Amino acid sequence: MPSRLAVPALASAAFVLAAGLALAQAPAPAPARPAALSDSLPIPEAPAPKVSKAWLVMDYATGQVLAGENIHAPVEPASITKVMTSYVIAAEMAAGKIKPDDPVLMSEHAWRTGGAGTDGSYSGFEVNKTAPLVEMEKGMVVQSGNDAAIALAEHVAGSEQAFAQLMNAYAKKLGMKNSHFVNPHGLSAEGHLTTAYDLALLGRALIRDFPVAYSYNKIKEFTVGPITQPNRNLLLWRDPSVDGIKTGHTSSAGYCLMASAKRGDMRLITVVMGDSSENQRAVDSQALLNWGFRFFETHALYGPGKPLATPKVWKGEARTVPVGVAQPLLVTTPRGQYARLKASMDLPKSLVAPIAKGQRLGTVKVTLDGKPVAQAPLVALAAVEQGGFFRRLWDALLLWWQG
């Protein structure tokens, strides 16, 4: 029997922010909407696809898996592999190693292996001719062109094999612990495997790290020469909140879809692997998205640059230092449970100058019913220089006395 991730029952608790070892106070979050009768009802099980090898729903903001089955089981990624190819290309471009207007050659190998004469999807770029890298990439992303994926791999790394080494190196950096890539396109190959969870991590990373590259995934059709082909992600036409990510299909992998949608401040990522048809993978993904948005909500708990506490500083020109988060602290909870969160700060008992602006000083942790749901570093929002000789001497004596 496949294992299902259950949503735990939640017990009542008031929202407080304790200062841990530091005697400090923090502002309360913005008030939540009034509780509704439905908030007290249990969350129904996620609508699991009837035919699939693995599936999940992940909250983008926190990386929390809201529901899933077989999320760490090895599966063939099929053309969802091209999301990894897109990530590598974007990362290499950010490093200055390639450029969007690089002329990319559609080699004879790429054309014969992944072009129109094969059983797989192709882009239509002419053999032995070049196209700008960004156009070739759109041919890979929108049309799922295997030929374009090979041409891009050859341009970036010299060969598919060398590019696969890059794919695996970046996958390791992203925490994709159960993934191994053999090629840039996803056609079945021995050892070319990943998991639903790893793919969700990858989709989350592409959205977060390279939004321009991610934006290609919402293009509904793309034209190369006389050939116009549609994006195979049917949800782009059915749900205006969906803006990606990628489909995949081979006879052994089945029909696969990694989707993402944003409604309000909340974004979800779904992965469905090994479904029964092109339409069914869209239907099942839509059901999972609707379930996630209906029964969960994301809140921005604390904003960057806003002081959450002003703990005492020893031996400094200033007597206190404001601390807060460097990035927005977001938390996703079942709807109606926002007021039951608890947060705590963990700061050292003694903070000693000098302290640099942005220096990590501690951690803020958020729990729901005693279980962690989010945490973030607490950093100094201002620098504190060392005080004068007598300030340092006096504080040193006080610290010794208190110790």
mmCIF file of C-alpha atoms in Angstrom:
data_model
loop_
_atom_site.group_PDB
_atom_site.id
_atom_site.type_symbol
_atom_site.label_atom_id
_atom_site.label_comp_id
_atom_site.label_asym_id
_atom_site.label_seq_id
_atom_site.Cartn_x
_atom_site.Cartn_y
_atom_site.Cartn_z
ATOM 1 C CA MET A 1 0.000 0.000 0.000
ATOM 2 C CA PRO A 2 1.377 3.466 -0.780
ATOM 3 C CA SER A 3 2.059 5.664 2.231
ATOM 4 C CA ARG A 4 -0.076 8.809 2.531
ATOM 5 C CA LEU A 5 1.029 11.963 4.347
ATOM 6 C CA ALA A 6 -1.760 12.819 6.744
ATOM 7 C CA VAL A 7 -2.535 16.312 8.011
ATOM 8 C CA PRO A 8 -2.255 16.215 11.823
ATOM 9 C CA ALA A 9 -5.107 17.273 14.082
ATOM 10 C CA LEU A 10 -4.553 20.713 15.618
ATOM 11 C CA ALA A 11 -5.110 21.697 19.249
ATOM 12 C CA SER A 12 -6.084 25.186 20.442
ATOM 13 C CA ALA A 13 -3.399 27.664 21.544
ATOM 14 C CA ALA A 14 -3.046 31.460 21.720
ATOM 15 C CA PHE A 15 -0.480 33.303 19.612
ATOM 16 C CA VAL A 16 2.424 34.643 21.689
ATOM 17 C CA LEU A 17 6.035 35.614 20.982
ATOM 18 C CA ALA A 18 8.381 34.742 23.814
ATOM 19 C CA ALA A 19 11.878 36.208 23.831
ATOM 20 C CA GLY A 20 13.742 33.021 24.699
ATOM 21 C CA LEU A 21 16.949 33.918 26.498
ATOM 22 C CA ALA A 22 16.668 37.578 25.555
ATOM 23 C CA LEU A 23 14.324 39.872 27.448
ATOM 24 C CA ALA A 24 12.670 41.485 24.436
ATOM 25 C CA GLN A 25 9.249 41.941 22.935
ATOM 26 C CA ALA A 26 8.021 41.706 19.358
ATOM 27 C CA PRO A 27 4.928 43.108 17.684
ATOM 28 C CA ALA A 28 1.994 40.800 17.154
ATOM 29 C CA PRO A 29 1.244 39.771 13.554
ATOM 30 C CA ALA A 30 -1.542 41.444 11.636
ATOM 31 C CA PRO A 31 -4.953 40.245 12.820
ATOM 32 C CA ALA A 32 -6.416 37.293 10.959
ATOM 33 C CA ARG A 33 -9.918 37.185 9.531
ATOM 34 C CA PRO A 34 -12.711 36.164 11.945
ATOM 35 C CA ALA A 35 -13.076 32.439 12.491
ATOM 36 C CA ALA A 36 -15.685 30.701 10.382
ATOM 37 C CA LEU A 37 -17.741 27.658 11.314
ATOM 38 C CA SER A 38 -15.929 25.622 8.659
ATOM 39 C CA ASP A 39 -12.569 26.353 10.331
ATOM 40 C CA SER A 40 -13.404 23.887 13.084
ATOM 41 C CA LEU A 41 -14.077 21.053 10.655
ATOM 42 C CA PRO A 42 -11.385 18.461 9.847
ATOM 43 C CA ILE A 43 -9.537 18.827 6.549
ATOM 44 C CA PRO A 44 -10.644 16.166 4.069
ATOM 45 C CA GLU A 45 -8.036 13.942 2.476
ATOM 46 C CA ALA A 46 -6.424 15.265 -0.671
ATOM 47 C CA PRO A 47 -8.004 13.999 -3.917
ATOM 48 C CA ALA A 48 -5.385 11.377 -4.766
ATOM 49 C CA PRO A 49 -5.092 10.506 -8.468
ATOM 50 C CA LYS A 50 -6.653 7.107 -9.125
ATOM 51 C CA VAL A 51 -3.799 6.050 -11.411
ATOM 52 C CA SER A 52 -0.349 7.376 -10.553
ATOM 53 C CA LYS A 53 3.053 6.233 -9.400
ATOM 54 C CA ALA A 54 3.596 9.215 -7.102
ATOM 55 C CA TRP A 55 2.072 12.613 -6.381
ATOM 56 C CA LEU A 56 2.321 15.515 -3.959
ATOM 57 C CA VAL A 57 1.177 19.036 -3.104
ATOM 58 C CA MET A 58 3.911 21.388 -1.844
ATOM 59 C CA ASP A 59 3.580 24.898 -0.458
ATOM 60 C CA TYR A 60 6.026 27.092 -2.337
ATOM 61 C CA ALA A 61 6.681 29.602 0.451
ATOM 62 C CA THR A 62 7.754 27.078 3.080
ATOM 63 C CA GLY A 63 8.545 23.914 1.130
ATOM 64 C CA GLN A 64 6.036 22.074 3.307
ATOM 65 C CA VAL A 65 4.457 18.965 1.767
ATOM 66 C CA LEU A 66 0.733 19.303 2.378
ATOM 67 C CA ALA A 67 -0.137 15.843 1.053
ATOM 68 C CA GLY A 68 1.342 13.132 -1.113
ATOM 69 C CA GLU A 69 1.940 9.472 -1.839
ATOM 70 C CA ASN A 70 5.208 7.718 -2.682
ATOM 71 C CA ILE A 71 6.941 11.097 -2.709
ATOM 72 C CA HIS A 72 10.422 9.573 -2.316
ATOM 73 C CA ALA A 73 9.885 6.586 -4.628
ATOM 74 C CA PRO A 74 12.122 6.492 -7.742
ATOM 75 C CA VAL A 75 10.265 7.412 -10.949
ATOM 76 C CA GLU A 76 11.191 8.327 -14.498
ATOM 77 C CA PRO A 77 10.865 12.101 -14.957
ATOM 78 C CA ALA A 78 10.273 11.993 -18.733
ATOM 79 C CA SER A 79 10.303 15.547 -20.150
ATOM 80 C CA ILE A 80 10.027 17.143 -16.715
ATOM 81 C CA THR A 81 13.785 16.554 -16.930
ATOM 82 C CA LYS A 82 13.890 19.738 -19.013
ATOM 83 C CA VAL A 83 13.147 21.793 -15.885
ATOM 84 C CA MET A 84 16.549 20.656 -14.606
ATOM 85 C CA THR A 85 18.035 21.596 -17.983
ATOM 86 C CA SER A 86 16.430 25.057 -17.696
ATOM 87 C CA TYR A 87 17.855 25.483 -14.192
ATOM 88 C CA VAL A 88 21.386 24.618 -15.304
ATOM 89 C CA ILE A 89 21.159 27.005 -18.270
ATOM 90 C CA ALA A 90 19.874 29.845 -16.055
ATOM 91 C CA ALA A 91 22.560 29.216 -13.440
ATOM 92 C CA GLU A 92 25.345 29.133 -16.028
ATOM 93 C CA MET A 93 23.955 32.323 -17.570
ATOM 94 C CA ALA A 94 23.888 34.024 -14.159
ATOM 95 C CA ALA A 95 27.541 33.036 -13.756
ATOM 96 C CA GLY A 96 28.374 34.790 -17.040
ATOM 97 C CA LYS A 97 29.416 31.601 -18.858
ATOM 98 C CA ILE A 98 26.714 31.849 -21.543
ATOM 99 C CA LYS A 99 24.486 34.637 -22.852
ATOM 100 C CA PRO A 100 20.851 34.836 -24.037
ATOM 101 C CA ASP A 101 21.931 35.819 -27.551
ATOM 102 C CA ASP A 102 24.556 33.086 -27.944
ATOM 103 C CA PRO A 103 24.135 31.357 -31.330
ATOM 104 C CA VAL A 104 23.257 27.737 -30.540
ATOM 105 C CA LEU A 105 23.834 25.180 -33.278
ATOM 106 C CA MET A 106 21.230 22.530 -34.017
ATOM 107 C CA SER A 107 23.820 19.824 -34.589
ATOM 108 C CA GLU A 108 23.186 16.756 -36.699
ATOM 109 C CA HIS A 109 23.367 14.642 -33.549
ATOM 110 C CA ALA A 110 20.705 16.765 -31.822
ATOM 111 C CA TRP A 111 18.524 16.731 -34.937
ATOM 112 C CA ARG A 112 18.783 12.970 -35.496
ATOM 113 C CA THR A 113 18.397 12.049 -31.818
ATOM 114 C CA GLY A 114 15.580 14.410 -30.903
ATOM 115 C CA GLY A 115 14.250 15.950 -34.097
ATOM 116 C CA ALA A 116 11.174 15.470 -36.248
ATOM 117 C CA GLY A 117 12.268 12.024 -37.418
ATOM 118 C CA THR A 118 11.972 10.590 -33.899
ATOM 119 C CA ASP A 119 8.958 9.509 -31.874
ATOM 120 C CA GLY A 120 9.448 12.251 -29.290
ATOM 121 C CA SER A 121 8.564 15.943 -29.243
ATOM 122 C CA TYR A 122 10.747 18.288 -31.264
ATOM 123 C CA SER A 123 11.218 22.031 -31.745
ATOM 124 C CA GLY A 124 11.706 22.326 -35.513
ATOM 125 C CA PHE A 125 14.972 24.292 -35.645
ATOM 126 C CA GLU A 126 16.860 23.498 -38.866
ATOM 127 C CA VAL A 127 19.814 21.139 -38.732
ATOM 128 C CA ASN A 128 23.295 22.697 -38.950
ATOM 129 C CA LYS A 129 21.864 26.179 -38.417
ATOM 130 C CA THR A 130 21.987 28.377 -35.321
ATOM 131 C CA ALA A 131 19.362 30.178 -33.280
ATOM 132 C CA PRO A 132 19.714 32.532 -30.283
ATOM 133 C CA LEU A 133 20.004 30.611 -27.043
ATOM 134 C CA VAL A 134 16.840 32.120 -25.568
ATOM 135 C CA GLU A 135 14.830 31.072 -28.641
ATOM 136 C CA MET A 136 16.248 27.554 -28.502
ATOM 137 C CA GLU A 137 15.371 27.411 -24.818
ATOM 138 C CA LYS A 138 11.767 28.420 -25.510
ATOM 139 C CA GLY A 139 11.626 25.669 -28.116
ATOM 140 C CA MET A 140 12.682 23.243 -25.390
ATOM 141 C CA VAL A 141 10.352 24.604 -22.697
ATOM 142 C CA VAL A 142 7.173 25.359 -24.655
ATOM 143 C CA GLN A 143 7.353 22.706 -27.355
ATOM 144 C CA SER A 144 9.246 20.238 -25.147
ATOM 145 C CA GLY A 145 11.754 19.871 -27.975
ATOM 146 C CA ASN A 146 14.183 17.047 -27.351
ATOM 147 C CA ASP A 147 16.351 18.344 -30.192
ATOM 148 C CA ALA A 148 16.541 21.774 -28.557
ATOM 149 C CA ALA A 149 17.486 20.232 -25.203
ATOM 150 C CA ILE A 150 20.374 18.329 -26.813
ATOM 151 C CA ALA A 151 21.567 21.383 -28.755
ATOM 152 C CA LEU A 152 21.530 23.482 -25.598
ATOM 153 C CA ALA A 153 23.415 20.806 -23.656
ATOM 154 C CA GLU A 154 26.078 20.652 -26.344
ATOM 155 C CA HIS A 155 26.414 24.430 -26.350
ATOM 156 C CA VAL A 156 26.723 24.712 -22.573
ATOM 157 C CA ALA A 157 28.939 21.722 -21.828
ATOM 158 C CA GLY A 158 30.167 20.278 -25.139
ATOM 159 C CA SER A 159 28.187 17.041 -24.946
ATOM 160 C CA GLU A 160 25.087 15.516 -23.367
ATOM 161 C CA GLN A 161 27.269 13.461 -21.034
ATOM 162 C CA ALA A 162 29.177 16.483 -19.763
ATOM 163 C CA PHE A 163 25.936 18.427 -19.353
ATOM 164 C CA ALA A 164 24.428 15.564 -17.328
ATOM 165 C CA GLN A 165 27.331 15.938 -14.905
ATOM 166 C CA LEU A 166 26.359 19.579 -14.456
ATOM 167 C CA MET A 167 22.723 18.563 -13.934
ATOM 168 C CA ASN A 168 23.691 16.173 -11.156
ATOM 169 C CA ALA A 169 26.004 18.719 -9.522
ATOM 170 C CA TYR A 170 23.245 21.350 -9.420
ATOM 171 C CA ALA A 171 20.712 18.754 -8.260
ATOM 172 C CA LYS A 172 22.963 17.943 -5.319
ATOM 173 C CA LYS A 173 23.191 21.633 -4.409
ATOM 174 C CA LEU A 174 19.397 21.881 -4.451
ATOM 175 C CA GLY A 175 19.040 18.957 -2.046
ATOM 176 C CA MET A 176 17.663 16.529 -4.646
ATOM 177 C CA LYS A 177 19.053 13.537 -2.801
ATOM 178 C CA ASN A 178 17.331 10.806 -4.799
ATOM 179 C CA SER A 179 17.838 12.065 -8.345
ATOM 180 C CA HIS A 180 20.266 11.070 -11.072
ATOM 181 C CA PHE A 181 20.194 12.506 -14.588
ATOM 182 C CA VAL A 182 21.686 10.854 -17.666
ATOM 183 C CA ASN A 183 20.437 13.198 -20.406
ATOM 184 C CA PRO A 184 18.951 16.713 -20.799
ATOM 185 C CA HIS A 185 15.635 15.705 -22.403
ATOM 186 C CA GLY A 186 14.121 12.866 -20.367
ATOM 187 C CA LEU A 187 13.821 10.049 -22.887
ATOM 188 C CA SER A 188 14.061 6.755 -21.003
ATOM 189 C CA ALA A 189 17.599 5.747 -20.083
ATOM 190 C CA GLU A 190 19.051 3.399 -17.500
ATOM 191 C CA GLY A 191 19.637 5.198 -14.210
ATOM 192 C CA HIS A 192 17.721 8.338 -15.251
ATOM 193 C CA LEU A 193 15.501 8.637 -12.170
ATOM 194 C CA THR A 194 14.160 11.141 -9.670
ATOM 195 C CA THR A 195 11.300 11.450 -7.147
ATOM 196 C CA ALA A 196 8.157 13.538 -6.895
ATOM 197 C CA TYR A 197 9.642 15.342 -3.882
ATOM 198 C CA ASP A 198 12.908 16.135 -5.670
ATOM 199 C CA LEU A 199 11.001 17.490 -8.665
ATOM 200 C CA ALA A 200 8.976 19.780 -6.391
ATOM 201 C CA LEU A 201 12.237 21.053 -4.882
ATOM 202 C CA LEU A 202 13.502 21.720 -8.401
ATOM 203 C CA GLY A 203 10.360 23.569 -9.457
ATOM 204 C CA ARG A 204 10.486 25.665 -6.301
ATOM 205 C CA ALA A 205 14.141 26.519 -6.956
ATOM 206 C CA LEU A 206 13.513 27.575 -10.568
ATOM 207 C CA ILE A 207 10.659 29.877 -9.539
ATOM 208 C CA ARG A 208 12.698 31.371 -6.704
ATOM 209 C CA ASP A 209 16.134 31.672 -8.292
ATOM 210 C CA PHE A 210 15.413 32.374 -11.963
ATOM 211 C CA PRO A 211 11.972 33.954 -12.497
ATOM 212 C CA VAL A 212 12.769 34.982 -16.080
ATOM 213 C CA ALA A 213 13.606 31.413 -17.090
ATOM 214 C CA TYR A 214 10.529 30.222 -15.216
ATOM 215 C CA SER A 215 8.303 32.657 -17.110
ATOM 216 C CA TYR A 216 8.878 30.738 -20.357
ATOM 217 C CA ASN A 217 6.762 27.926 -18.909
ATOM 218 C CA LYS A 218 3.545 29.947 -19.180
ATOM 219 C CA ILE A 219 3.938 30.636 -22.916
ATOM 220 C CA LYS A 220 0.996 28.868 -24.536
ATOM 221 C CA GLU A 221 2.486 28.341 -27.995
ATOM 222 C CA PHE A 222 5.749 28.906 -29.823
ATOM 223 C CA THR A 223 6.604 29.158 -33.504
ATOM 224 C CA VAL A 224 9.767 27.953 -35.215
ATOM 225 C CA GLY A 225 9.790 28.641 -38.952
ATOM 226 C CA PRO A 226 6.455 27.500 -40.356
ATOM 227 C CA ILE A 227 5.659 25.284 -37.367
ATOM 228 C CA THR A 228 3.577 26.514 -34.403
ATOM 229 C CA GLN A 229 3.165 24.114 -31.508
ATOM 230 C CA PRO A 230 1.142 24.497 -28.296
ATOM 231 C CA ASN A 231 2.340 24.048 -24.749
ATOM 232 C CA ARG A 232 1.209 20.603 -23.586
ATOM 233 C CA ASN A 233 0.239 21.883 -20.127
ATOM 234 C CA LEU A 234 -3.557 22.011 -20.516
ATOM 235 C CA LEU A 235 -3.943 23.877 -17.210
ATOM 236 C CA LEU A 236 -2.584 27.033 -18.839
ATOM 237 C CA TRP A 237 -5.901 27.246 -20.710
ATOM 238 C CA ARG A 238 -8.129 26.035 -17.881
ATOM 239 C CA ASP A 239 -6.891 27.942 -14.832
ATOM 240 C CA PRO A 240 -5.594 31.544 -15.081
ATOM 241 C CA SER A 241 -3.689 31.138 -11.799
ATOM 242 C CA VAL A 242 -1.464 28.423 -13.334
ATOM 243 C CA ASP A 243 1.823 29.663 -14.805
ATOM 244 C CA GLY A 244 3.804 26.423 -15.179
ATOM 245 C CA ILE A 245 5.579 24.158 -14.998
ATOM 246 C CA LYS A 246 6.185 21.148 -17.288
ATOM 247 C CA THR A 247 4.619 18.032 -18.728
ATOM 248 C CA GLY A 248 6.251 14.715 -19.539
ATOM 249 C CA HIS A 249 5.361 11.427 -21.173
ATOM 250 C CA THR A 250 6.997 8.214 -22.257
ATOM 251 C CA SER A 251 5.518 4.740 -22.490
ATOM 252 C CA SER A 252 7.356 3.644 -19.346
ATOM 253 C CA ALA A 253 6.952 6.884 -17.338
ATOM 254 C CA GLY A 254 3.277 7.410 -18.155
ATOM 255 C CA TYR A 255 1.741 10.882 -18.241
ATOM 256 C CA CYS A 256 3.385 13.322 -15.843
ATOM 257 C CA LEU A 257 2.784 16.941 -14.889
ATOM 258 C CA MET A 258 4.479 19.322 -12.499
ATOM 259 C CA ALA A 259 2.199 22.336 -12.107
ATOM 260 C CA SER A 260 2.340 25.572 -10.177
ATOM 261 C CA ALA A 261 -0.282 28.219 -9.489
ATOM 262 C CA LYS A 262 -0.475 31.420 -7.490
ATOM 263 C CA ARG A 263 -3.664 32.750 -5.944
ATOM 264 C CA GLY A 264 -3.274 35.867 -3.836
ATOM 265 C CA ASP A 265 -0.116 35.573 -1.756
ATOM 266 C CA MET A 266 -0.096 31.779 -1.875
ATOM 267 C CA ARG A 267 1.665 29.585 -4.431
ATOM 268 C CA LEU A 268 1.410 25.802 -4.658
ATOM 269 C CA ILE A 269 3.385 23.218 -6.588
ATOM 270 C CA THR A 270 1.877 19.861 -7.543
ATOM 271 C CA VAL A 271 3.560 16.806 -9.032
ATOM 272 C CA VAL A 272 1.668 13.914 -10.624
ATOM 273 C CA MET A 273 3.746 11.063 -12.045
ATOM 274 C CA GLY A 274 2.567 8.107 -14.104
ATOM 275 C CA ASP A 275 -1.017 9.159 -14.808
ATOM 276 C CA SER A 276 -3.278 7.511 -17.400
ATOM 277 C CA SER A 277 -3.659 10.228 -20.064
ATOM 278 C CA GLU A 278 -2.824 13.800 -21.047
ATOM 279 C CA ASN A 279 -6.218 15.035 -19.922
ATOM 280 C CA GLN A 280 -6.241 13.013 -16.698
ATOM 281 C CA ARG A 281 -2.928 14.409 -15.497
ATOM 282 C CA ALA A 282 -4.401 17.897 -15.914
ATOM 283 C CA VAL A 283 -7.636 16.938 -14.144
ATOM 284 C CA ASP A 284 -5.774 15.347 -11.236
ATOM 285 C CA SER A 285 -3.350 18.276 -10.906
ATOM 286 C CA GLN A 286 -6.243 20.759 -10.953
ATOM 287 C CA ALA A 287 -7.998 18.849 -8.175
ATOM 288 C CA LEU A 288 -4.869 18.894 -6.017
ATOM 289 C CA LEU A 289 -4.378 22.633 -6.576
ATOM 290 C CA ASN A 290 -7.998 23.394 -5.694
ATOM 291 C CA TRP A 291 -7.744 21.271 -2.540
ATOM 292 C CA GLY A 292 -4.555 23.000 -1.407
ATOM 293 C CA PHE A 293 -5.844 26.520 -1.970
ATOM 294 C CA ARG A 294 -9.199 25.708 -0.360
ATOM 295 C CA PHE A 295 -7.919 24.224 2.876
ATOM 296 C CA PHE A 296 -4.598 26.009 3.480
ATOM 297 C CA GLU A 297 -3.447 29.624 3.587
ATOM 298 C CA THR A 298 -0.118 31.430 3.656
ATOM 299 C CA HIS A 299 0.569 34.438 5.891
ATOM 300 C CA ALA A 300 3.478 36.867 5.869
ATOM 301 C CA LEU A 301 4.226 36.762 9.572
ATOM 302 C CA TYR A 302 7.083 39.273 9.737
ATOM 303 C CA GLY A 303 8.534 41.581 7.117
ATOM 304 C CA PRO A 304 12.238 42.251 6.479
ATOM 305 C CA GLY A 305 13.845 45.205 8.207
ATOM 306 C CA LYS A 306 11.218 45.553 10.937
ATOM 307 C CA PRO A 307 12.540 45.227 14.517
ATOM 308 C CA LEU A 308 11.144 42.237 16.391
ATOM 309 C CA ALA A 309 13.249 42.880 19.492
ATOM 310 C CA THR A 310 15.921 45.248 20.826
ATOM 311 C CA PRO A 311 18.146 43.131 23.073
ATOM 312 C CA LYS A 312 20.876 44.646 25.244
ATOM 313 C CA VAL A 313 24.402 44.970 23.832
ATOM 314 C CA TRP A 314 27.520 44.986 26.002
ATOM 315 C CA LYS A 315 30.678 47.015 25.310
ATOM 316 C CA GLY A 316 29.035 48.955 22.477
ATOM 317 C CA GLU A 317 28.450 52.582 21.580
ATOM 318 C CA ALA A 318 24.726 51.775 21.564
ATOM 319 C CA ARG A 319 23.115 49.953 24.475
ATOM 320 C CA THR A 320 20.698 47.913 22.316
ATOM 321 C CA VAL A 321 20.502 46.506 18.808
ATOM 322 C CA PRO A 322 17.346 46.042 16.736
ATOM 323 C CA VAL A 323 16.951 42.503 15.415
ATOM 324 C CA GLY A 324 14.605 41.142 12.763
ATOM 325 C CA VAL A 325 14.422 38.936 9.687
ATOM 326 C CA ALA A 326 16.297 39.595 6.454
ATOM 327 C CA GLN A 327 13.631 37.925 4.301
ATOM 328 C CA PRO A 328 9.851 37.780 4.779
ATOM 329 C CA LEU A 329 8.915 35.048 7.245
ATOM 330 C CA LEU A 330 6.008 33.178 5.686
ATOM 331 C CA VAL A 331 3.986 30.408 7.260
ATOM 332 C CA THR A 332 1.371 28.087 5.773
ATOM 333 C CA THR A 333 -1.337 26.644 7.992
ATOM 334 C CA PRO A 334 -4.727 24.980 7.624
ATOM 335 C CA ARG A 335 -7.306 27.711 7.095
ATOM 336 C CA GLY A 336 -8.539 29.255 10.313
ATOM 337 C CA GLN A 337 -5.539 28.133 12.399
ATOM 338 C CA TYR A 338 -3.477 31.335 12.112
ATOM 339 C CA ALA A 339 -4.373 32.556 15.614
ATOM 340 C CA ARG A 340 -3.155 29.273 17.103
ATOM 341 C CA LEU A 341 0.458 29.791 16.115
ATOM 342 C CA LYS A 342 3.195 30.283 18.694
ATOM 343 C CA ALA A 343 6.533 31.939 18.011
ATOM 344 C CA SER A 344 9.706 32.173 20.041
ATOM 345 C CA MET A 345 13.055 33.865 19.637
ATOM 346 C CA ASP A 346 16.335 32.233 20.540
ATOM 347 C CA LEU A 347 19.017 34.859 21.217
ATOM 348 C CA PRO A 348 22.262 34.643 23.193
ATOM 349 C CA LYS A 349 22.065 35.821 26.783
ATOM 350 C CA SER A 350 24.886 38.289 26.173
ATOM 351 C CA LEU A 351 25.481 40.163 22.930
ATOM 352 C CA VAL A 352 28.884 41.847 22.777
ATOM 353 C CA ALA A 353 29.931 44.615 20.361
ATOM 354 C CA PRO A 354 31.099 44.991 17.689
ATOM 355 C CA ILE A 355 28.054 43.746 15.793
ATOM 356 C CA ALA A 356 27.805 44.138 12.005
ATOM 357 C CA LYS A 357 24.585 45.030 10.242
ATOM 358 C CA GLY A 358 23.109 41.819 8.862
ATOM 359 C CA GLN A 359 25.045 39.633 11.300
ATOM 360 C CA ARG A 360 23.112 36.554 12.364
ATOM 361 C CA LEU A 361 22.368 36.712 16.060
ATOM 362 C CA GLY A 362 19.712 34.066 16.644
ATOM 363 C CA THR A 363 16.603 32.352 15.304
ATOM 364 C CA VAL A 364 12.861 32.954 15.340
ATOM 365 C CA LYS A 365 10.790 29.756 15.333
ATOM 366 C CA VAL A 366 7.065 29.304 14.686
ATOM 367 C CA THR A 367 5.106 26.269 15.849
ATOM 368 C CA LEU A 368 1.545 25.021 15.550
ATOM 369 C CA ASP A 369 0.396 22.721 18.312
ATOM 370 C CA GLY A 370 4.014 22.248 19.342
ATOM 371 C CA LYS A 371 5.166 21.225 15.859
ATOM 372 C CA PRO A 372 7.570 23.461 13.899
ATOM 373 C CA VAL A 373 6.099 25.078 10.789
ATOM 374 C CA ALA A 374 8.657 27.813 10.009
ATOM 375 C CA GLN A 375 11.869 29.371 11.200
ATOM 376 C CA ALA A 376 14.245 32.098 10.066
ATOM 377 C CA PRO A 377 17.532 33.677 11.141
ATOM 378 C CA LEU A 378 17.383 36.779 13.324
ATOM 379 C CA VAL A 379 19.882 39.361 12.118
ATOM 380 C CA ALA A 380 21.105 42.720 13.358
ATOM 381 C CA LEU A 381 19.215 45.497 11.576
ATOM 382 C CA ALA A 382 21.885 48.065 12.496
ATOM 383 C CA ALA A 383 25.583 47.976 13.254
ATOM 384 C CA VAL A 384 26.842 48.530 16.800
ATOM 385 C CA GLU A 385 30.450 49.696 17.059
ATOM 386 C CA GLN A 386 32.640 49.069 20.077
ATOM 387 C CA GLY A 387 32.279 51.644 22.833
ATOM 388 C CA GLY A 388 35.070 53.658 24.354
ATOM 389 C CA PHE A 389 37.660 52.303 26.750
ATOM 390 C CA PHE A 390 35.723 53.070 29.915
ATOM 391 C CA ARG A 391 32.432 51.658 28.474
ATOM 392 C CA ARG A 392 34.197 48.403 27.590
ATOM 393 C CA LEU A 393 35.924 48.238 30.947
ATOM 394 C CA TRP A 394 32.736 48.891 32.934
ATOM 395 C CA ASP A 395 30.719 46.366 30.920
ATOM 396 C CA ALA A 396 33.481 43.799 31.286
ATOM 397 C CA LEU A 397 33.284 44.185 35.083
ATOM 398 C CA LEU A 398 29.487 43.879 35.021
ATOM 399 C CA LEU A 399 29.652 40.758 32.847
ATOM 400 C CA TRP A 400 32.205 39.235 35.197
ATOM 401 C CA TRP A 401 30.030 40.085 38.202
ATOM 402 C CA GLN A 402 26.885 38.640 36.629
ATOM 403 C CA GLY A 403 28.754 35.513 35.528
#
